[in-house]
Amino acid sequence: AMRLPDYRRQLLKLFDDQFFDAGSKKDRFDRLIAHPLSLCIDGNRAPMMIIIDALDEAKGDEMAGFISEYTSLLPPWLRILITARKEPHITERFKNYPHIDFAEQSENNEADIRAYYEVHQKDLLDRQTDRESALSRLVSASEGVFLYAEEICPILNEEAAKGDLDLLTFDLPQGMDNLFQTIKDWFN
């Protein structure tokens, strides 16, 4: 509402606690989002985007169902970008919408991740007895997710500072979920 003054004006006209709480989720969505947006001036408006990150982490299918069911009520200048892992219930709900499957681009991801390790872990890799196998193990553990490489590098640096770190025997978490679990376990 802060970026859309005409939408904010429409919301302020509705300001009544009972009005906000009444009705089903669809009714509230229509009252608070879809209808006020439909009253906004539509001509020559620059497209705006709502980003919903990690939809797959929402419990159950309710949020995905809600979004897929009600996005058609939004004005055409308001777009929704959703990021999610390839979960069947999400893939099915949004199969008719444009999408990018980053898994299909994993070779490029892996090349980028490999290059990142080459720069950011050069000294550690140079100390390995089998540099290429150690690098391949790091790339494989990332499962094509660049964030993994960014997050594991400080951990590797910390472990290497304690003494010799053999990447071929180090208990390397496989994938983001296991990396985050490992980090969480360290704090407990």
Short mmCIF file of N, CA and C in Angstrom, two decimals, residues 12 37 49 136 173:
data_model
loop_
_atom_site.label_atom_id
_atom_site.label_comp_id
_atom_site.label_asym_id
_atom_site.label_seq_id
_atom_site.Cartn_x
_atom_site.Cartn_y
_atom_site.Cartn_z
N LEU A 12 -7.84 2.87 3.29
CA LEU A 12 -8.19 3.74 4.41
C LEU A 12 -9.69 3.97 4.50
N LEU A 37 -7.79 -2.81 -5.40
CA LEU A 37 -6.87 -2.69 -6.53
C LEU A 37 -7.63 -2.46 -7.84
N MET A 49 5.32 -6.14 -8.85
CA MET A 49 5.44 -7.56 -8.58
C MET A 49 5.38 -7.84 -7.08
N SER A 136 35.15 -31.64 -6.90
CA SER A 136 33.94 -32.33 -7.37
C SER A 136 33.01 -32.68 -6.22
N PRO A 173 27.90 -31.68 4.66
CA PRO A 173 26.45 -31.83 4.54
C PRO A 173 26.04 -31.86 3.06
#
